[in-house]
Amino acid sequence: MQLPLRIDPAAGMGLQAQVTDQIRQLILDGRLTPGARMPATRQLALDLGVSRNTVMGAFERLAAEGLIEAREPTGTFVAGRIVAEGPALLPLPEATTSVAAERRRRRRLKLRVEGHQVVAPHGPALPFDFWIGRPDARLFPMRHWQALLMRKLRGGARHLCDYGDPQGELALRQAIAAHVGATRGIAAAAQNILVTNGIQEGLNLLAWLLIAPGIEVVVENPCYRGAAQVFRGHGARLRPVAVDHDGLDCAALPTSAALAYVTPSHQYPLGATLSIERRQALLGWAAQAGAYVVEDDYDCDFFYDGTPLPALKSLDRHGHVIYLGTFSKSLGAGLRIGYMVLPTELREPARRAKALLNNCQPWLEQAALAAFITEGGYAEHLRRLRQSYAARRDHLCAGISHGLPGWHCGGGGSGMHLVAHLPPQGPDAEAVEKLARTQGVGVYSIARGNALLWNAGPDHPLRRVLLLGYAALSQTEISEALLRLRQAIGAH
Amino acid sequence: MQLPLRIDPAAGMGLQAQVTDQIRQLILDGRLTPGARMPATRQLALDLGVSRNTVMGAFERLAAEGLIEAREPTGTFVAGRIVAEGPALLPLPEATTSVAAERRRRRRLKLRVEGHQVVAPHGPALPFDFWIGRPDARLFPMRHWQALLMRKLRGGARHLCDYGDPQGELALRQAIAAHVGATRGIAAAAQNILVTNGIQEGLNLLAWLLIAPGIEVVVENPCYRGAAQVFRGHGARLRPVAVDHDGLDCAALPTSAALAYVTPSHQYPLGATLSIERRQALLGWAAQAGAYVVEDDYDCDFFYDGTPLPALKSLDRHGHVIYLGTFSKSLGAGLRIGYMVLPTELREPARRAKALLNNCQPWLEQAALAAFITEGGYAEHLRRLRQSYAARRDHLCAGISHGLPGWHCGGGGSGMHLVAHLPPQGPDAEAVEKLARTQGVGVYSIARGNALLWNAGPDHPLRRVLLLGYAALSQTEISEALLRLRQAIGAH
């Protein structure tokens, strides 16, 4: 396979950067499709008249960006959907493999192996884990929750036995409508809300409804990995747009895109809040481009400094914004309850899609949560969490400032994690992550923190950024973790 | 739009049948795609040189088969995926409609409106409802279930707060593996099981993994609607194959298909059990065609006459069969727990797909169900249900034989519903359904019973078949319901 690259040794840009940029563009444009095999580095170097090290450097960078992946011993492939054709990715007994390969060869059945990372970190549990977005199980309102479940079960056998409304239980949708009205400034009717199996299902449902191969989707750079993957899995062309301390650079939005996926309250992973001027610009872009904006408000319940900005959706006059919320951060991901606030024209299509995908969500958790919200227990729980988490954030920030010279914190105005910028000298984020792990401490570079980062060479400042989720650790645990972190770095 | 039809007045077949058959074939072949607008009846009649009544008759039949649908006042369209372009299907305020239409026009965003019927029957609840596949809420093991939930919640906060394994809780997968081994003869490892949000999600996940537009999928004729729709929604070409008293006609399987969706234990909706000879033939076809067989074993827990046949999957030597099971019929659909037993090569792709679609299922129900099965409560519950349901089936059968002259029952050797064949004279199934409804009794024609039927003209014998789910009604209720049914028909 010959790639259509043009390398110009006289250009102001390094050879490796040229190779990297042009291959990246081929992938983002969909001209190199997921699963396509990359040429051998030796051959490509010969074709381009550059050294093999140059090509290998480019491949390494593209792999770090999640765009390509090596599969030993088969070769290197464009990441994403894979038409598996051998045992490389799937270790199978020989007989089964040949049956399966034969089956696919003859029938051209597609077999997708989306590169979706499971959300929780891998490997053995760490005693001091700053994993992002995990609530503290010790603060779960267990007695209250048990009482609610028991109350709902009495006389609830009919609901356990029957299919529920694909949109979600009406009582829960009414409770959510009231909640997002009061806390996020969103005027939503219960009939425009759909209960989902977490935000991830909301994203998948939207992609099923709206994305056909080739449609362009704006994502933030860096971006929540689960969103980018689900859009790419439906064939979207991703258009990463840079993020700075005011959030997404809305002046750089391509008018050719049909959808933008954004995290305005607390940019994932960098933690910026989208400024009010940029919110206006984003809505103006949506109106002009005729696009939808998907607002992922994953950890909006936690804000610490003054009054939070209302949701982007609250400014939406013309039904451009689709709002996604979740109870995974405030109660727990094991409940699997998220929701969407939909523009009116998407209400019925989304309801039908949910019925087609998996009928509906389980009844019991929905019923208990509706009562928890309506009776005020949820607001009280959020108040308590906010207090604890604010204290933990302050403690972590202070600990870093005093104990880790040259580090400074950002992104902590809201949410459940901080962004620590490392000093320009010394080990980078990935190296610190590895050192910390030897001491039982989990801290996360952007790539390991469920985020994708495009166009980031080895000297990119975001390679010196660590993500620290503080919500699940007590102040005592945070102190101990920082002590170990100092030792880990010092030992280095 | 001019349709490529050839009508031959000299052929032995009626004109209306020729129009119907040829349009049906265009749709099944994918040459007329879901959402395509059908020509006006007047124009088509002119083009073909037939009367407008002939064309209208053909359209009515195709609509009854679920292949096309009228959307007042816009026109008639091929059913399934719809690129909505106006207010016909979605009643919207004028302003929003124009914004949305403009958005779609400019961006070519797809907007799917899958024609998936919500599973439960519509309209006000009927006092005597023979809805299919609904368990009796009065027999739900509520005290035991409450105790299990409380036990699992003690010390379970961590599981409520964290993401679970996308494949499902290990304890539940182990319990399911033991259960399908003991009751269905399937030698499954826990690692080949994936817990889903009901069978519907299993079907969707398989379609996501395996189906690309144009791939041919065998379905039974008649077929469970939710399955046909999900495959069609992913672009499959459906190949309906006839069913008789021995189940699917395996001699008629097209070798061009890559997947067959079947219900061997208790054909949905007609209730036949696939004979052992045909099971062998089906597996032979799969080996020869290099195809997968999806075995939907939705109500296998209930068998009344002798020993049940083991699952088709138990005969599967080469990993051709994907087995789908559910707890919706034995416990309740409101729990939303189903599962798949996967061939080894699909294990990892399915796990990744589940993570991408919605991460995982809620924890609590999985944990409680694992204990319920492992500690023997589930087997005991099934024994009790089987006893009750057998008595109800016998009572219903006897009541029909004695009280409704000319009716006879079939399909009741297992499962939760009977098939009643109406006498050749008198009202057909649809008419009886309507009459019964006036007396508060729900009985269901094939089309209204969540099934699709192809190639069935007005005189087709299956238009004189009613489906009666008996599991949720006590014997006293069944007697009263039959009394009312007699009155309804007598009054007619």
PDB file of N, CA and C in Angstrom, chain B residues 62-141:
ATOM      1  N   LEU B  62     -49.248  -4.786   1.834  1.00  0.00           N
ATOM      2  CA  LEU B  62     -47.852  -4.518   2.222  1.00  0.00           C
ATOM      3  C   LEU B  62     -47.785  -3.762   3.539  1.00  0.00           C
ATOM      4  N   ALA B  63     -48.768  -2.881   3.754  1.00  0.00           N
ATOM      5  CA  ALA B  63     -48.806  -2.150   5.022  1.00  0.00           C
ATOM      6  C   ALA B  63     -49.104  -3.114   6.165  1.00  0.00           C
ATOM      7  N   ALA B  64     -50.026  -4.076   5.905  1.00  0.00           N
ATOM      8  CA  ALA B  64     -50.363  -5.056   6.943  1.00  0.00           C
ATOM      9  C   ALA B  64     -49.150  -5.916   7.286  1.00  0.00           C
ATOM     10  N   GLU B  65     -48.284  -6.112   6.304  1.00  0.00           N
ATOM     11  CA  GLU B  65     -47.063  -6.890   6.551  1.00  0.00           C
ATOM     12  C   GLU B  65     -45.960  -6.058   7.189  1.00  0.00           C
ATOM     13  N   GLY B  66     -46.235  -4.795   7.363  1.00  0.00           N
ATOM     14  CA  GLY B  66     -45.249  -3.937   8.020  1.00  0.00           C
ATOM     15  C   GLY B  66     -44.145  -3.471   7.092  1.00  0.00           C
ATOM     16  N   LEU B  67     -44.318  -3.662   5.783  1.00  0.00           N
ATOM     17  CA  LEU B  67     -43.248  -3.291   4.856  1.00  0.00           C
ATOM     18  C   LEU B  67     -43.327  -1.841   4.401  1.00  0.00           C
ATOM     19  N   ILE B  68     -44.540  -1.315   4.309  1.00  0.00           N
ATOM     20  CA  ILE B  68     -44.677   0.104   3.964  1.00  0.00           C
ATOM     21  C   ILE B  68     -45.615   0.741   4.970  1.00  0.00           C
ATOM     22  N   GLU B  69     -45.599   2.078   5.035  1.00  0.00           N
ATOM     23  CA  GLU B  69     -46.532   2.720   5.950  1.00  0.00           C
ATOM     24  C   GLU B  69     -46.979   4.060   5.410  1.00  0.00           C
ATOM     25  N   ALA B  70     -48.278   4.331   5.609  1.00  0.00           N
ATOM     26  CA  ALA B  70     -48.846   5.613   5.175  1.00  0.00           C
ATOM     27  C   ALA B  70     -48.564   6.639   6.253  1.00  0.00           C
ATOM     28  N   ARG B  71     -48.094   7.807   5.843  1.00  0.00           N
ATOM     29  CA  ARG B  71     -47.910   8.887   6.811  1.00  0.00           C
ATOM     30  C   ARG B  71     -48.705  10.072   6.312  1.00  0.00           C
ATOM     31  N   GLU B  72     -49.903  10.213   6.880  1.00  0.00           N
ATOM     32  CA  GLU B  72     -50.759  11.325   6.475  1.00  0.00           C
ATOM     33  C   GLU B  72     -50.106  12.622   6.872  1.00  0.00           C
ATOM     34  N   PRO B  73     -50.175  13.689   6.126  1.00  0.00           N
ATOM     35  CA  PRO B  73     -50.708  13.729   4.776  1.00  0.00           C
ATOM     36  C   PRO B  73     -49.608  13.630   3.723  1.00  0.00           C
ATOM     37  N   THR B  74     -48.443  13.163   4.115  1.00  0.00           N
ATOM     38  CA  THR B  74     -47.291  13.250   3.221  1.00  0.00           C
ATOM     39  C   THR B  74     -47.312  12.224   2.092  1.00  0.00           C
ATOM     40  N   GLY B  75     -47.658  10.975   2.431  1.00  0.00           N
ATOM     41  CA  GLY B  75     -47.620   9.937   1.418  1.00  0.00           C
ATOM     42  C   GLY B  75     -47.363   8.592   2.035  1.00  0.00           C
ATOM     43  N   THR B  76     -46.887   7.649   1.225  1.00  0.00           N
ATOM     44  CA  THR B  76     -46.612   6.298   1.695  1.00  0.00           C
ATOM     45  C   THR B  76     -45.125   6.017   1.525  1.00  0.00           C
ATOM     46  N   PHE B  77     -44.533   5.351   2.528  1.00  0.00           N
ATOM     47  CA  PHE B  77     -43.087   5.175   2.545  1.00  0.00           C
ATOM     48  C   PHE B  77     -42.729   3.739   2.884  1.00  0.00           C
ATOM     49  N   VAL B  78     -41.556   3.306   2.453  1.00  0.00           N
ATOM     50  CA  VAL B  78     -41.034   2.025   2.891  1.00  0.00           C
ATOM     51  C   VAL B  78     -40.731   2.123   4.385  1.00  0.00           C
ATOM     52  N   ALA B  79     -41.186   1.142   5.136  1.00  0.00           N
ATOM     53  CA  ALA B  79     -41.062   1.209   6.589  1.00  0.00           C
ATOM     54  C   ALA B  79     -39.621   0.984   7.018  1.00  0.00           C
ATOM     55  N   GLY B  80     -39.351   1.275   8.293  1.00  0.00           N
ATOM     56  CA  GLY B  80     -38.016   1.056   8.829  1.00  0.00           C
ATOM     57  C   GLY B  80     -37.360   2.387   9.075  1.00  0.00           C
ATOM     58  N   ARG B  81     -36.123   2.478   8.688  1.00  0.00           N
ATOM     59  CA  ARG B  81     -35.400   3.717   8.906  1.00  0.00           C
ATOM     60  C   ARG B  81     -36.046   4.842   8.094  1.00  0.00           C
ATOM     61  N   ILE B  82     -36.127   5.995   8.665  1.00  0.00           N
ATOM     62  CA  ILE B  82     -36.772   7.093   7.961  1.00  0.00           C
ATOM     63  C   ILE B  82     -35.872   8.305   8.000  1.00  0.00           C
ATOM     64  N   VAL B  83     -35.646   8.902   6.889  1.00  0.00           N
ATOM     65  CA  VAL B  83     -35.021  10.210   6.895  1.00  0.00           C
ATOM     66  C   VAL B  83     -36.177  11.206   6.957  1.00  0.00           C
ATOM     67  N   ALA B  84     -36.485  11.614   8.186  1.00  0.00           N
ATOM     68  CA  ALA B  84     -37.661  12.455   8.361  1.00  0.00           C
ATOM     69  C   ALA B  84     -37.418  13.789   7.700  1.00  0.00           C
ATOM     70  N   GLU B  85     -38.409  14.296   7.053  1.00  0.00           N
ATOM     71  CA  GLU B  85     -38.172  15.570   6.368  1.00  0.00           C
ATOM     72  C   GLU B  85     -39.314  16.521   6.575  1.00  0.00           C
ATOM     73  N   GLY B  86     -40.258  16.177   7.381  1.00  0.00           N
ATOM     74  CA  GLY B  86     -41.360  17.101   7.561  1.00  0.00           C
ATOM     75  C   GLY B  86     -42.114  16.785   8.817  1.00  0.00           C
ATOM     76  N   PRO B  87     -43.213  17.484   9.015  1.00  0.00           N
ATOM     77  CA  PRO B  87     -43.938  17.345  10.253  1.00  0.00           C
ATOM     78  C   PRO B  87     -44.893  16.151  10.259  1.00  0.00           C
ATOM     79  N   ALA B  88     -44.908  15.355   9.188  1.00  0.00           N
ATOM     80  CA  ALA B  88     -45.933  14.320   9.112  1.00  0.00           C
ATOM     81  C   ALA B  88     -45.855  13.357  10.286  1.00  0.00           C
ATOM     82  N   LEU B  89     -44.648  12.846  10.528  1.00  0.00           N
ATOM     83  CA  LEU B  89     -44.522  11.847  11.565  1.00  0.00           C
ATOM     84  C   LEU B  89     -44.343  12.482  12.928  1.00  0.00           C
ATOM     85  N   LEU B  90     -43.710  13.629  12.940  1.00  0.00           N
ATOM     86  CA  LEU B  90     -43.363  14.265  14.198  1.00  0.00           C
ATOM     87  C   LEU B  90     -44.137  15.563  14.323  1.00  0.00           C
ATOM     88  N   PRO B  91     -45.197  15.580  15.108  1.00  0.00           N
ATOM     89  CA  PRO B  91     -45.978  16.805  15.213  1.00  0.00           C
ATOM     90  C   PRO B  91     -45.202  17.845  16.005  1.00  0.00           C
ATOM     91  N   LEU B  92     -44.730  18.849  15.313  1.00  0.00           N
ATOM     92  CA  LEU B  92     -43.870  19.838  15.944  1.00  0.00           C
ATOM     93  C   LEU B  92     -44.469  21.222  15.770  1.00  0.00           C
ATOM     94  N   PRO B  93     -44.117  22.140  16.677  1.00  0.00           N
ATOM     95  CA  PRO B  93     -44.475  23.526  16.405  1.00  0.00           C
ATOM     96  C   PRO B  93     -43.752  23.976  15.137  1.00  0.00           C
ATOM     97  N   GLU B  94     -44.359  24.867  14.411  1.00  0.00           N
ATOM     98  CA  GLU B  94     -43.888  25.214  13.075  1.00  0.00           C
ATOM     99  C   GLU B  94     -42.415  25.662  13.069  1.00  0.00           C
ATOM    100  N   ALA B  95     -42.078  26.543  14.014  1.00  0.00           N
ATOM    101  CA  ALA B  95     -40.723  27.113  14.012  1.00  0.00           C
ATOM    102  C   ALA B  95     -39.672  26.017  14.165  1.00  0.00           C
ATOM    103  N   THR B  96     -39.872  25.153  15.149  1.00  0.00           N
ATOM    104  CA  THR B  96     -38.902  24.100  15.412  1.00  0.00           C
ATOM    105  C   THR B  96     -38.735  23.201  14.193  1.00  0.00           C
ATOM    106  N   THR B  97     -39.856  22.876  13.572  1.00  0.00           N
ATOM    107  CA  THR B  97     -39.804  22.020  12.402  1.00  0.00           C
ATOM    108  C   THR B  97     -38.905  22.600  11.329  1.00  0.00           C
ATOM    109  N   SER B  98     -39.082  23.881  11.074  1.00  0.00           N
ATOM    110  CA  SER B  98     -38.307  24.455   9.979  1.00  0.00           C
ATOM    111  C   SER B  98     -36.826  24.509  10.350  1.00  0.00           C
ATOM    112  N   VAL B  99     -36.540  24.777  11.609  1.00  0.00           N
ATOM    113  CA  VAL B  99     -35.142  24.757  12.043  1.00  0.00           C
ATOM    114  C   VAL B  99     -34.557  23.364  11.834  1.00  0.00           C
ATOM    115  N   ALA B 100     -35.308  22.351  12.299  1.00  0.00           N
ATOM    116  CA  ALA B 100     -34.802  20.985  12.206  1.00  0.00           C
ATOM    117  C   ALA B 100     -34.674  20.534  10.761  1.00  0.00           C
ATOM    118  N   ALA B 101     -35.658  20.877   9.971  1.00  0.00           N
ATOM    119  CA  ALA B 101     -35.628  20.461   8.571  1.00  0.00           C
ATOM    120  C   ALA B 101     -34.444  21.123   7.867  1.00  0.00           C
ATOM    121  N   GLU B 102     -34.253  22.392   8.176  1.00  0.00           N
ATOM    122  CA  GLU B 102     -33.154  23.132   7.590  1.00  0.00           C
ATOM    123  C   GLU B 102     -31.816  22.511   7.996  1.00  0.00           C
ATOM    124  N   ARG B 103     -31.735  22.147   9.285  1.00  0.00           N
ATOM    125  CA  ARG B 103     -30.516  21.535   9.807  1.00  0.00           C
ATOM    126  C   ARG B 103     -30.207  20.251   9.049  1.00  0.00           C
ATOM    127  N   ARG B 104     -31.231  19.423   8.873  1.00  0.00           N
ATOM    128  CA  ARG B 104     -30.986  18.155   8.208  1.00  0.00           C
ATOM    129  C   ARG B 104     -30.694  18.350   6.729  1.00  0.00           C
ATOM    130  N   ARG B 105     -31.400  19.313   6.138  1.00  0.00           N
ATOM    131  CA  ARG B 105     -31.200  19.539   4.728  1.00  0.00           C
ATOM    132  C   ARG B 105     -29.753  19.956   4.472  1.00  0.00           C
ATOM    133  N   ARG B 106     -29.262  20.849   5.329  1.00  0.00           N
ATOM    134  CA  ARG B 106     -27.938  21.408   5.056  1.00  0.00           C
ATOM    135  C   ARG B 106     -26.829  20.438   5.405  1.00  0.00           C
ATOM    136  N   ARG B 107     -27.033  19.649   6.423  1.00  0.00           N
ATOM    137  CA  ARG B 107     -25.940  18.797   6.908  1.00  0.00           C
ATOM    138  C   ARG B 107     -26.092  17.345   6.513  1.00  0.00           C
ATOM    139  N   ARG B 108     -27.212  16.999   5.946  1.00  0.00           N
ATOM    140  CA  ARG B 108     -27.503  15.599   5.653  1.00  0.00           C
ATOM    141  C   ARG B 108     -27.285  14.706   6.881  1.00  0.00           C
ATOM    142  N   LEU B 109     -27.609  15.270   8.059  1.00  0.00           N
ATOM    143  CA  LEU B 109     -27.633  14.424   9.240  1.00  0.00           C
ATOM    144  C   LEU B 109     -28.700  13.389   9.004  1.00  0.00           C
ATOM    145  N   LYS B 110     -28.396  12.185   9.328  1.00  0.00           N
ATOM    146  CA  LYS B 110     -29.462  11.191   9.221  1.00  0.00           C
ATOM    147  C   LYS B 110     -30.341  11.331  10.463  1.00  0.00           C
ATOM    148  N   LEU B 111     -31.614  11.079  10.308  1.00  0.00           N
ATOM    149  CA  LEU B 111     -32.474  11.026  11.482  1.00  0.00           C
ATOM    150  C   LEU B 111     -33.306   9.767  11.362  1.00  0.00           C
ATOM    151  N   ARG B 112     -32.988   8.815  12.187  1.00  0.00           N
ATOM    152  CA  ARG B 112     -33.676   7.531  12.102  1.00  0.00           C
ATOM    153  C   ARG B 112     -34.933   7.564  12.946  1.00  0.00           C
ATOM    154  N   VAL B 113     -35.992   7.022  12.418  1.00  0.00           N
ATOM    155  CA  VAL B 113     -37.172   6.777  13.221  1.00  0.00           C
ATOM    156  C   VAL B 113     -37.530   5.319  12.994  1.00  0.00           C
ATOM    157  N   GLU B 114     -36.803   4.433  13.663  1.00  0.00           N
ATOM    158  CA  GLU B 114     -37.094   3.013  13.532  1.00  0.00           C
ATOM    159  C   GLU B 114     -38.527   2.767  13.948  1.00  0.00           C
ATOM    160  N   GLY B 115     -39.199   1.910  13.198  1.00  0.00           N
ATOM    161  CA  GLY B 115     -40.600   1.643  13.500  1.00  0.00           C
ATOM    162  C   GLY B 115     -40.756   0.593  14.582  1.00  0.00           C
ATOM    163  N   HIS B 116     -40.016   0.715  15.670  1.00  0.00           N
ATOM    164  CA  HIS B 116     -40.097  -0.316  16.684  1.00  0.00           C
ATOM    165  C   HIS B 116     -41.296  -0.084  17.577  1.00  0.00           C
ATOM    166  N   GLN B 117     -42.177  -1.065  17.616  1.00  0.00           N
ATOM    167  CA  GLN B 117     -43.301  -0.994  18.534  1.00  0.00           C
ATOM    168  C   GLN B 117     -42.776  -1.251  19.927  1.00  0.00           C
ATOM    169  N   VAL B 118     -43.271  -0.470  20.853  1.00  0.00           N
ATOM    170  CA  VAL B 118     -42.979  -0.742  22.246  1.00  0.00           C
ATOM    171  C   VAL B 118     -43.591  -2.100  22.576  1.00  0.00           C
ATOM    172  N   VAL B 119     -42.883  -2.890  23.397  1.00  0.00           N
ATOM    173  CA  VAL B 119     -43.252  -4.292  23.543  1.00  0.00           C
ATOM    174  C   VAL B 119     -44.619  -4.492  24.180  1.00  0.00           C
ATOM    175  N   ALA B 120     -44.948  -3.736  25.197  1.00  0.00           N
ATOM    176  CA  ALA B 120     -46.230  -3.946  25.870  1.00  0.00           C
ATOM    177  C   ALA B 120     -47.374  -3.452  24.980  1.00  0.00           C
ATOM    178  N   PRO B 121     -48.589  -3.977  25.178  1.00  0.00           N
ATOM    179  CA  PRO B 121     -49.717  -3.537  24.357  1.00  0.00           C
ATOM    180  C   PRO B 121     -50.076  -2.084  24.663  1.00  0.00           C
ATOM    181  N   HIS B 122     -50.653  -1.430  23.682  1.00  0.00           N
ATOM    182  CA  HIS B 122     -50.984  -0.015  23.832  1.00  0.00           C
ATOM    183  C   HIS B 122     -52.369   0.153  24.450  1.00  0.00           C
ATOM    184  N   GLY B 123     -52.733   1.361  24.663  1.00  0.00           N
ATOM    185  CA  GLY B 123     -54.090   1.678  25.088  1.00  0.00           C
ATOM    186  C   GLY B 123     -54.302   1.343  26.556  1.00  0.00           C
ATOM    187  N   PRO B 124     -55.524   1.570  27.029  1.00  0.00           N
ATOM    188  CA  PRO B 124     -55.809   1.329  28.447  1.00  0.00           C
ATOM    189  C   PRO B 124     -55.641  -0.155  28.765  1.00  0.00           C
ATOM    190  N   ALA B 125     -55.200  -0.421  29.993  1.00  0.00           N
ATOM    191  CA  ALA B 125     -54.988  -1.807  30.406  1.00  0.00           C
ATOM    192  C   ALA B 125     -56.306  -2.548  30.363  1.00  0.00           C
ATOM    193  N   LEU B 126     -56.296  -3.778  29.900  1.00  0.00           N
ATOM    194  CA  LEU B 126     -57.503  -4.592  29.823  1.00  0.00           C
ATOM    195  C   LEU B 126     -57.593  -5.443  31.084  1.00  0.00           C
ATOM    196  N   PRO B 127     -58.799  -5.618  31.640  1.00  0.00           N
ATOM    197  CA  PRO B 127     -58.923  -6.415  32.866  1.00  0.00           C
ATOM    198  C   PRO B 127     -58.526  -7.878  32.654  1.00  0.00           C
ATOM    199  N   PHE B 128     -58.720  -8.409  31.434  1.00  0.00           N
ATOM    200  CA  PHE B 128     -58.362  -9.813  31.180  1.00  0.00           C
ATOM    201  C   PHE B 128     -57.479  -9.857  29.946  1.00  0.00           C
ATOM    202  N   ASP B 129     -56.177  -9.769  30.186  1.00  0.00           N
ATOM    203  CA  ASP B 129     -55.262  -9.547  29.071  1.00  0.00           C
ATOM    204  C   ASP B 129     -54.376 -10.768  28.845  1.00  0.00           C
ATOM    205  N   PHE B 130     -54.580 -11.438  27.718  1.00  0.00           N
ATOM    206  CA  PHE B 130     -53.728 -12.580  27.358  1.00  0.00           C
ATOM    207  C   PHE B 130     -52.482 -12.091  26.623  1.00  0.00           C
ATOM    208  N   TRP B 131     -51.893 -10.994  27.087  1.00  0.00           N
ATOM    209  CA  TRP B 131     -50.664 -10.496  26.460  1.00  0.00           C
ATOM    210  C   TRP B 131     -49.586 -11.571  26.550  1.00  0.00           C
ATOM    211  N   ILE B 132     -48.730 -11.647  25.512  1.00  0.00           N
ATOM    212  CA  ILE B 132     -47.837 -12.793  25.377  1.00  0.00           C
ATOM    213  C   ILE B 132     -46.559 -12.586  26.183  1.00  0.00           C
ATOM    214  N   GLY B 133     -46.135 -13.616  26.878  1.00  0.00           N
ATOM    215  CA  GLY B 133     -44.826 -13.600  27.524  1.00  0.00           C
ATOM    216  C   GLY B 133     -44.757 -12.823  28.809  1.00  0.00           C
ATOM    217  N   ARG B 134     -45.921 -12.456  29.363  1.00  0.00           N
ATOM    218  CA  ARG B 134     -45.895 -11.700  30.614  1.00  0.00           C
ATOM    219  C   ARG B 134     -46.046 -12.662  31.789  1.00  0.00           C
ATOM    220  N   PRO B 135     -45.095 -12.618  32.750  1.00  0.00           N
ATOM    221  CA  PRO B 135     -45.232 -13.504  33.913  1.00  0.00           C
ATOM    222  C   PRO B 135     -46.248 -12.933  34.906  1.00  0.00           C
ATOM    223  N   ASP B 136     -46.670 -13.760  35.852  1.00  0.00           N
ATOM    224  CA  ASP B 136     -47.647 -13.339  36.857  1.00  0.00           C
ATOM    225  C   ASP B 136     -46.920 -12.644  37.998  1.00  0.00           C
ATOM    226  N   ALA B 137     -47.191 -11.339  38.165  1.00  0.00           N
ATOM    227  CA  ALA B 137     -46.513 -10.567  39.209  1.00  0.00           C
ATOM    228  C   ALA B 137     -46.846 -11.124  40.591  1.00  0.00           C
ATOM    229  N   ARG B 138     -47.997 -11.795  40.722  1.00  0.00           N
ATOM    230  CA  ARG B 138     -48.400 -12.333  42.031  1.00  0.00           C
ATOM    231  C   ARG B 138     -47.526 -13.504  42.444  1.00  0.00           C
ATOM    232  N   LEU B 139     -46.818 -14.076  41.472  1.00  0.00           N
ATOM    233  CA  LEU B 139     -45.937 -15.207  41.788  1.00  0.00           C
ATOM    234  C   LEU B 139     -44.470 -14.782  41.921  1.00  0.00           C
ATOM    235  N   PHE B 140     -44.212 -13.469  41.817  1.00  0.00           N
ATOM    236  CA  PHE B 140     -42.825 -13.002  41.963  1.00  0.00           C
ATOM    237  C   PHE B 140     -42.356 -13.290  43.392  1.00  0.00           C
ATOM    238  N   PRO B 141     -41.138 -13.865  43.543  1.00  0.00           N
ATOM    239  CA  PRO B 141     -40.659 -14.247  44.892  1.00  0.00           C
ATOM    240  C   PRO B 141     -40.197 -13.030  45.680  1.00  0.00           C
TER     241      PRO B 141
END
